[in-house]
XYZ file of N, CA, C and O in Angstrom:
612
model
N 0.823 -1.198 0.000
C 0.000 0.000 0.000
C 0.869 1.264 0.000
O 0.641 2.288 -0.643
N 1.758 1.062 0.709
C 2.944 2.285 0.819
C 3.502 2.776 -0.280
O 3.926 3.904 -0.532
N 3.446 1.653 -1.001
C 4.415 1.876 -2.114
C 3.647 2.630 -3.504
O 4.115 3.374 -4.365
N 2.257 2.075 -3.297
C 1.257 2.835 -4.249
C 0.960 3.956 -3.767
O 0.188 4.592 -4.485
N 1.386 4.641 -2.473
C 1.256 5.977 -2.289
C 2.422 6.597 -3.174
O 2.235 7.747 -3.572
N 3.045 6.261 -3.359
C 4.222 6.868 -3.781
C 5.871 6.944 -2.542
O 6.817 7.731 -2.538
N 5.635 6.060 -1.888
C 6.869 5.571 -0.869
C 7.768 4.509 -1.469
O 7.252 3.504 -1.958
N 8.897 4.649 -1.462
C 10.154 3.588 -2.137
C 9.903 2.350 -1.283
O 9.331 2.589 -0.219
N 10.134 1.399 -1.465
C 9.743 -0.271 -1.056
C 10.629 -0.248 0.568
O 10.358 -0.412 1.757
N 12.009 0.116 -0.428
C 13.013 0.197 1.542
C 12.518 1.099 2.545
O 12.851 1.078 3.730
N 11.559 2.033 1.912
C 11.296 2.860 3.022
C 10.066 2.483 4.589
O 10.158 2.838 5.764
N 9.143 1.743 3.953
C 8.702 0.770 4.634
C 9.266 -0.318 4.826
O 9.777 -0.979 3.922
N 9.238 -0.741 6.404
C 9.225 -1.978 7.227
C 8.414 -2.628 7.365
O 7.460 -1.958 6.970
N 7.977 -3.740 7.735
C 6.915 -4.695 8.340
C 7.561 -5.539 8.729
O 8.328 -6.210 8.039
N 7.230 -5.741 10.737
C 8.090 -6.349 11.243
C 7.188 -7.411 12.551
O 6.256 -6.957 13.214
N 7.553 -8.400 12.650
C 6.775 -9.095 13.682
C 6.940 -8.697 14.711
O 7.608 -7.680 14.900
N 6.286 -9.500 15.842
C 5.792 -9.165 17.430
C 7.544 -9.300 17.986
O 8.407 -10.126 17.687
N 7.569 -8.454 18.634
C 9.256 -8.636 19.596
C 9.059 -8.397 21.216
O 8.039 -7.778 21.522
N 9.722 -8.721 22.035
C 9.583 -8.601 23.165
C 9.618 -7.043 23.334
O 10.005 -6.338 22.402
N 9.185 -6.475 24.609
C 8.923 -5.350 24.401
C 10.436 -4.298 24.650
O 10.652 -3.181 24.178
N 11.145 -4.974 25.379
C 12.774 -4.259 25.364
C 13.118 -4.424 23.676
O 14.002 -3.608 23.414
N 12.852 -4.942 22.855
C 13.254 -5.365 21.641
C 12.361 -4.134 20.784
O 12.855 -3.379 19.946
N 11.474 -4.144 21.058
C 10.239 -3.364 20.172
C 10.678 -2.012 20.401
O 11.025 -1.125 19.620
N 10.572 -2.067 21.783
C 11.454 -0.201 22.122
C 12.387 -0.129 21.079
O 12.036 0.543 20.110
N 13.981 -0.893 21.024
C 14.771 -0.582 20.329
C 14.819 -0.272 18.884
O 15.553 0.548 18.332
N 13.614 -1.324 18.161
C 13.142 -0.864 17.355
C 12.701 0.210 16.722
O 13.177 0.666 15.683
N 11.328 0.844 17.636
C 10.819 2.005 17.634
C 12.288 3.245 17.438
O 12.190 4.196 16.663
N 13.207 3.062 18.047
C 14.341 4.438 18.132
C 15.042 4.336 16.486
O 15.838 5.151 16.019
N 14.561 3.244 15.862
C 14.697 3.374 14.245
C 14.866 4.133 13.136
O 15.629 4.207 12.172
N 13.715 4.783 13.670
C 12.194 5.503 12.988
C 12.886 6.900 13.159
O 13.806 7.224 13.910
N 12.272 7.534 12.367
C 12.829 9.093 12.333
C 11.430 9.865 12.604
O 11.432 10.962 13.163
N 10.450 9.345 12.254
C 9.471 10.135 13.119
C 8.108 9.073 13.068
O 8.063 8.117 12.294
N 7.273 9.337 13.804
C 5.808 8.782 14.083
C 4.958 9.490 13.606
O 4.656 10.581 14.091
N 4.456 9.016 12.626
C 3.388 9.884 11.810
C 1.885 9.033 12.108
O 1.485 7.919 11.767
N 1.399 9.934 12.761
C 0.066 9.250 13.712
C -1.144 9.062 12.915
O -1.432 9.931 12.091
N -2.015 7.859 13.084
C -3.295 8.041 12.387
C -4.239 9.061 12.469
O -5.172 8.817 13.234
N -4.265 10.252 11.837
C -5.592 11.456 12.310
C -6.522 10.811 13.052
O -6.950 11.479 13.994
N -7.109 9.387 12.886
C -8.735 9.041 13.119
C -8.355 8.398 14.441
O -8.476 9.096 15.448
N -7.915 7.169 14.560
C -7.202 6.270 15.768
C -5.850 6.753 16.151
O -4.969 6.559 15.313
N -5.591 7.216 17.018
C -4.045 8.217 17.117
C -3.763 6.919 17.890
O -4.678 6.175 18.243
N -2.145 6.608 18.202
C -1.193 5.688 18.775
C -1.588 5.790 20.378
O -1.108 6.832 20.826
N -2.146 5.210 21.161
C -2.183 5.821 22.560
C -1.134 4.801 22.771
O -0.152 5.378 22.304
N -0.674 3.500 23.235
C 0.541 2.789 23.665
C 1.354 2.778 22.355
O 2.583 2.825 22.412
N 0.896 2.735 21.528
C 2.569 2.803 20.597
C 2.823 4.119 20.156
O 3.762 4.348 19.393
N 1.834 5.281 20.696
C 2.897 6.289 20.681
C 3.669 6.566 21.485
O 4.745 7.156 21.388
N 3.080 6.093 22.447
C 3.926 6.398 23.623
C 5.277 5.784 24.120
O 5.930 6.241 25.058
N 5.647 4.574 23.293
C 6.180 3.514 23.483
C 7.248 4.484 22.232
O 8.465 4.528 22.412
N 6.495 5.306 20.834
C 7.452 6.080 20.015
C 8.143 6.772 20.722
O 9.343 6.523 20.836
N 7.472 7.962 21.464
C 8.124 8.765 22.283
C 9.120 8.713 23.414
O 9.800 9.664 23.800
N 9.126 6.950 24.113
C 10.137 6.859 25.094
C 11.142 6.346 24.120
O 12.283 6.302 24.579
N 10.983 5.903 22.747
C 12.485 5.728 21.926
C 13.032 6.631 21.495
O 14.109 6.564 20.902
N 12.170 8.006 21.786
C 12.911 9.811 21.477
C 12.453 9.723 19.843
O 13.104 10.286 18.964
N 11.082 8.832 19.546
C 10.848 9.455 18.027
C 9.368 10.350 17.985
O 8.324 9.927 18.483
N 9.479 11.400 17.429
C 8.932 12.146 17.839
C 7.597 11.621 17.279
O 7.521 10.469 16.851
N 6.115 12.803 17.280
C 4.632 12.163 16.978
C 4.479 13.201 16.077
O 4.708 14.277 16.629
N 4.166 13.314 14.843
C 3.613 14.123 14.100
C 2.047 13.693 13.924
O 1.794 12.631 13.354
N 1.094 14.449 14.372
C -0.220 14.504 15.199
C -1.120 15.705 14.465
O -0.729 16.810 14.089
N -2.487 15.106 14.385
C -3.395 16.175 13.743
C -4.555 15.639 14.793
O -4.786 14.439 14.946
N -5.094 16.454 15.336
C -5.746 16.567 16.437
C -7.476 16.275 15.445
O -7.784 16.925 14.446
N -8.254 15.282 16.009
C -9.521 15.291 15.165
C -10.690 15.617 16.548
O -10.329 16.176 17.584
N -12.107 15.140 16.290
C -12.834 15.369 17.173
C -12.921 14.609 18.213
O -13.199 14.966 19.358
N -12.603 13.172 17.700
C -12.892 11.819 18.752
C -11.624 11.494 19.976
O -10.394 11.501 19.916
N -12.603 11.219 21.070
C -11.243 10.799 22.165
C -9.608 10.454 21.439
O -8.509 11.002 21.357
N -10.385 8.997 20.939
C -9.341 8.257 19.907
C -8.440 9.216 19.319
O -7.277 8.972 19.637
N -8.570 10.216 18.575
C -7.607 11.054 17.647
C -7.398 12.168 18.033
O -7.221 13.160 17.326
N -7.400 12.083 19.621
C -6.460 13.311 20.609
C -5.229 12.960 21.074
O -4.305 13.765 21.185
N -5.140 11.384 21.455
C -3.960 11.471 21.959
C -2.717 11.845 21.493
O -1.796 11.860 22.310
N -2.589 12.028 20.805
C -1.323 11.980 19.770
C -0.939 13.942 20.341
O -0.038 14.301 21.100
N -1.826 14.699 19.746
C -1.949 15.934 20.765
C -1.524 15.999 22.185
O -0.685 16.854 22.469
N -1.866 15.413 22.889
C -1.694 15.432 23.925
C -0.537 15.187 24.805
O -0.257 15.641 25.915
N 0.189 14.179 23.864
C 1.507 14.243 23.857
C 2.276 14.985 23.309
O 3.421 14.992 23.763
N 2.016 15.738 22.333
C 2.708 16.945 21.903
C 2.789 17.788 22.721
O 3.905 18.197 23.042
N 1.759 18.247 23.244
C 1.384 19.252 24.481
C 2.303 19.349 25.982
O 2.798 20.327 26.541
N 2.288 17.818 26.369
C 2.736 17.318 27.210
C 4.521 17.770 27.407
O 5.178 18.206 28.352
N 4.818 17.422 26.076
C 6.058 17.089 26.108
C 6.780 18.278 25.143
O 7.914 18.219 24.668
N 5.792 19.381 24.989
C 6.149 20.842 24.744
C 7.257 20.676 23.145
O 8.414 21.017 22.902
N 6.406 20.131 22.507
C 6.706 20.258 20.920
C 5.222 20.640 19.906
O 4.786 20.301 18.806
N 5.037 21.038 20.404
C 3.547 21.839 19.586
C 4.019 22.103 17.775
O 3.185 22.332 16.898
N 4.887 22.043 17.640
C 5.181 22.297 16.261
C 5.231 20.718 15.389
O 5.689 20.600 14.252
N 4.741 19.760 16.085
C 4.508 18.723 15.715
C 3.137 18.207 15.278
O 2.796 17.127 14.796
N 2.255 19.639 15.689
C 0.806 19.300 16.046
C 0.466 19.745 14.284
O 1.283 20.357 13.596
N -0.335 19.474 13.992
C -0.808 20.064 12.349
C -1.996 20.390 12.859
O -2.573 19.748 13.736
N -2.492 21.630 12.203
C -3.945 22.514 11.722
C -4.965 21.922 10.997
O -6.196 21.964 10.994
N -3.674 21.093 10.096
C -5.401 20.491 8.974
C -4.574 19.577 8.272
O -3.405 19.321 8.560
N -5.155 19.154 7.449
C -4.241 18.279 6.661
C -3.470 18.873 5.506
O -2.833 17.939 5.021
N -3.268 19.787 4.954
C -2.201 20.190 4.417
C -1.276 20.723 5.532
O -0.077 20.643 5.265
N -1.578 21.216 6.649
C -0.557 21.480 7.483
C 0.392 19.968 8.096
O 1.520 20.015 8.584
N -0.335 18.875 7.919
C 0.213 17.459 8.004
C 1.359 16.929 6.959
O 2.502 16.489 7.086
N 0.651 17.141 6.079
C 1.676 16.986 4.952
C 2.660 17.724 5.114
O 3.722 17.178 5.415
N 2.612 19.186 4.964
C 3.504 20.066 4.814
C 5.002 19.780 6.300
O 6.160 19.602 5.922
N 4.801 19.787 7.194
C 5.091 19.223 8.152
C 6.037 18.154 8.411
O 7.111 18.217 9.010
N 5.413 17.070 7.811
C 6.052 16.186 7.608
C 7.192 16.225 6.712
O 8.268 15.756 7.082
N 7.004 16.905 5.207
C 7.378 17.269 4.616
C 8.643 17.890 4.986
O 9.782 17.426 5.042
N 8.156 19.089 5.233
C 10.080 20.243 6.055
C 10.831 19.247 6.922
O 12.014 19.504 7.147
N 10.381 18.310 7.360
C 11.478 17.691 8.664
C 12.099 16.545 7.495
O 13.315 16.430 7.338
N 11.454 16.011 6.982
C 11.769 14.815 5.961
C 13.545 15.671 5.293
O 14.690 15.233 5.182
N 12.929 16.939 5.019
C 13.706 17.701 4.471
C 15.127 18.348 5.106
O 16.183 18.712 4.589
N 14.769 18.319 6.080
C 15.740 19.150 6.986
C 15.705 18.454 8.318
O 14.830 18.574 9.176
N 17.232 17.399 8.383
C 17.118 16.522 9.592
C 18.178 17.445 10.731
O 18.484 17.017 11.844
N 18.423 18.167 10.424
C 19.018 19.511 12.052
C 17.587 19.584 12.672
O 17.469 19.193 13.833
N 16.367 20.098 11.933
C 15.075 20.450 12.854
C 14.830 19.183 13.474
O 15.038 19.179 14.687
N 14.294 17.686 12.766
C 13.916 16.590 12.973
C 14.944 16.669 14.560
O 14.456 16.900 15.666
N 16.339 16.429 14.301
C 17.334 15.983 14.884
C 16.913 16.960 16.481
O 16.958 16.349 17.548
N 16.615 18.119 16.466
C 16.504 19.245 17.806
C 15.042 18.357 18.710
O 14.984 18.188 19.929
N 13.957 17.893 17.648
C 12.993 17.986 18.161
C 13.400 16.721 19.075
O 13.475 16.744 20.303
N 13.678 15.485 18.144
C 14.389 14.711 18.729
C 14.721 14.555 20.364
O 14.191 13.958 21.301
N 15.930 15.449 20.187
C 16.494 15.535 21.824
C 15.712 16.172 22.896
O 16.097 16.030 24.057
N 14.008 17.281 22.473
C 13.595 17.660 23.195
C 12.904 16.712 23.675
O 12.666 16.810 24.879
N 12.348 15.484 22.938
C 11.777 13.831 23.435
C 12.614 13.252 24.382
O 12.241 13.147 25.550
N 13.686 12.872 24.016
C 14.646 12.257 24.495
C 14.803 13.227 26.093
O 14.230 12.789 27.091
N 15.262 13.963 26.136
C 15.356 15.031 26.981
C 14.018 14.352 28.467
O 14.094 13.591 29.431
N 12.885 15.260 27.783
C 11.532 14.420 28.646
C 11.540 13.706 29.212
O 11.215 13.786 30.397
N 12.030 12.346 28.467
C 11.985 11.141 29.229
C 11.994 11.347 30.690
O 11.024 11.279 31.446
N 13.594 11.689 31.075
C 13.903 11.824 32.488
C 13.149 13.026 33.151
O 13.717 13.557 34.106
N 12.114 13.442 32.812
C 11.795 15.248 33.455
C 10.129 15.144 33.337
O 9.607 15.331 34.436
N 9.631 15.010 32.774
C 8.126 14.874 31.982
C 7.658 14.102 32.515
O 8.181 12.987 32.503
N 6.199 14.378 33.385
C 5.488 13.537 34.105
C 4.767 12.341 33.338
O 4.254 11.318 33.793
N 4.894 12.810 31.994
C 4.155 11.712 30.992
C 4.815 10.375 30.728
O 4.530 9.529 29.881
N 5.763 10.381 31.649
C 6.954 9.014 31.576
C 7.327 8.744 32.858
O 8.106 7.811 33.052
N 6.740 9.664 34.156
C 6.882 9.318 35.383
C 5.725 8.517 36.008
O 4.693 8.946 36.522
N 6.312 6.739 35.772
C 5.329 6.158 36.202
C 4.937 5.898 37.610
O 3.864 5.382 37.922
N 6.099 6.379 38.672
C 5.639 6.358 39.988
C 4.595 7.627 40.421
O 3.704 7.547 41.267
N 4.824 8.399 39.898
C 3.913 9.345 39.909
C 2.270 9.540 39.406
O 1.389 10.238 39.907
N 2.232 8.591 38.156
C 0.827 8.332 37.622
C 0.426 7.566 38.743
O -0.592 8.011 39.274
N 1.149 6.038 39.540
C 0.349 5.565 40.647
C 0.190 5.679 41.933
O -0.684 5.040 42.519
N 0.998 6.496 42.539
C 0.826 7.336 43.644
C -0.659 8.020 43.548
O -1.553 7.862 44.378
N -0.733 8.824 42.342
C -1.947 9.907 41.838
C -3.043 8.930 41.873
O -4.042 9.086 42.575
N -2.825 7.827 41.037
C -4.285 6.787 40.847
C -4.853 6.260 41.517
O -5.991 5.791 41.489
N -3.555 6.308 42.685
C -3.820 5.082 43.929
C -4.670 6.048 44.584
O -5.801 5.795 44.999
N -4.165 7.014 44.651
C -5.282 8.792 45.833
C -6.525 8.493 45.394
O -7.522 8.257 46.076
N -6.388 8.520 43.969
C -8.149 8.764 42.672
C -8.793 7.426 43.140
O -10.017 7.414 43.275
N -8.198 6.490 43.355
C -8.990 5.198 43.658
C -9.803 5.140 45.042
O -10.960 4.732 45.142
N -8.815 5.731 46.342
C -9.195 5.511 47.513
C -10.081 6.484 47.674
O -10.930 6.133 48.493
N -10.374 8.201 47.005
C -11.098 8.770 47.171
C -12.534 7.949 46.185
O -13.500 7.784 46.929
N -12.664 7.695 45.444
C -13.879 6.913 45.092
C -14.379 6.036 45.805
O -15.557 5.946 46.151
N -13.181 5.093 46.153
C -13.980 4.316 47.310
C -14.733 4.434 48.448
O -15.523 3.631 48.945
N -14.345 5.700 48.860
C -14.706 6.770 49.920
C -16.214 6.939 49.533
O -17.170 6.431 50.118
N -16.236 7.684 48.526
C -17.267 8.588 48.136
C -18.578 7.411 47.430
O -19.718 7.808 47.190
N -18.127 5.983 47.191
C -19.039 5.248 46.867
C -19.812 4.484 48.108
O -20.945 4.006 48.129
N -18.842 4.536 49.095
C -18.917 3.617 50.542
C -20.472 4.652 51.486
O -21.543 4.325 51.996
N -19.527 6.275 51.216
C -20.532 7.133 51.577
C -21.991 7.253 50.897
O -22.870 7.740 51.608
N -22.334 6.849 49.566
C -23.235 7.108 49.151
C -24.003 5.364 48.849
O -25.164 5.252 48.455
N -23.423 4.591 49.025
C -24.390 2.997 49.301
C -24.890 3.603 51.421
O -25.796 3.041 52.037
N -24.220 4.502 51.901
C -24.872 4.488 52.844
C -26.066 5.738 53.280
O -26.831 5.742 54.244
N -25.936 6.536 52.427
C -27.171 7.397 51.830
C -27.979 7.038 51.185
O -28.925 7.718 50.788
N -27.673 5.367 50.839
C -29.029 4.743 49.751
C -28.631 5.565 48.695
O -29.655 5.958 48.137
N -27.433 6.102 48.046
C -27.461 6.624 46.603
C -26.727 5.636 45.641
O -26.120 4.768 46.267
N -26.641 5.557 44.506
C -26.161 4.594 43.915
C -24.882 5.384 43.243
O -24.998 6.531 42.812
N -23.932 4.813 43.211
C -22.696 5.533 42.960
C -22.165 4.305 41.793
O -22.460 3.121 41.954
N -21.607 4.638 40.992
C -20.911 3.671 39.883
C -19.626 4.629 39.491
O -19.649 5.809 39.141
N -18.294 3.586 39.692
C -17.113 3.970 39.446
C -16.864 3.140 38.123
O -17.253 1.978 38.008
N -15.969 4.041 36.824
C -15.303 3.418 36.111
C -13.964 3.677 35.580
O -13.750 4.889 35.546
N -13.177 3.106 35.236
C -12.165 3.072 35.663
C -11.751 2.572 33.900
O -10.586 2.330 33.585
């Protein structure tokens, strides 16, 4: 299919299941992550971004085709984000073109890793573990008000 877009044969990969230390290494391959507009990458972008490859991301209406945004946001490369779809193309395009920019954005990923709460996983469960025990709280309190409380998770 790649190739009937107009992509050279070597330029696409297709590669089987690898352990996931293996898949990481993989992922740091790649010169950039060019995200689905509709279904954006939520674990394999994220899994792009801890190999320092960056997300080139077009933000749509559905949950699904935010995340990719959100990690841009997160991880303070907004110039990764596209407007529309010629701003996608185009985008993609200049970095394809010019690997000093690709190469900066790069290290501002890489960089993150160690600093960016979006990769600090003791910190997401410390936070979840709080979010959990306060629900439990607040559901315990309201089966005893006779209210019906439903947590989802």
């Amino acid at each position: 299919a790649a190739t009937h877009g107009g992509a050279d044969a070597h330029q696409v990969v297709v590669t089987k299941n690898l352990p996931i230390r293996e898949h990481l290494l993989r992922h740091a391959l790649a010169d950039i992550f060019v995200d689905n507009p509709d279904y954006n990458g939520g674990t394999t972008g994220t899994d792009a971004l801890w190999s320092g490859v960056p997300i080139l991301s077009l933000a749509r209406e559905k949950l699904s085709a935010r995340y990719g945004a959100s990690f841009c946001l997160a991880l303070n490369i907004s110039e990764m984000l596209a407007r529309d779809w010629e701003d996608f193309a185009n985008i993609g395009h200049q970095l394809s073109c010019n690997p000093q920019a690709l190469h900066k954005i790069r290290n501002k990923v890489l960089d993150a890793r160690a600093t960016n709460r979006l990769f600090d996983t003791k910190w997401w469960v410390n936070h979840f573990t709080k979010i959990a025990k306060m629900m439990a709280e607040v559901a315990a309190q309201s089966r005893s008000n006779h209210l019906n409380f439903h947590t989802v998770v």
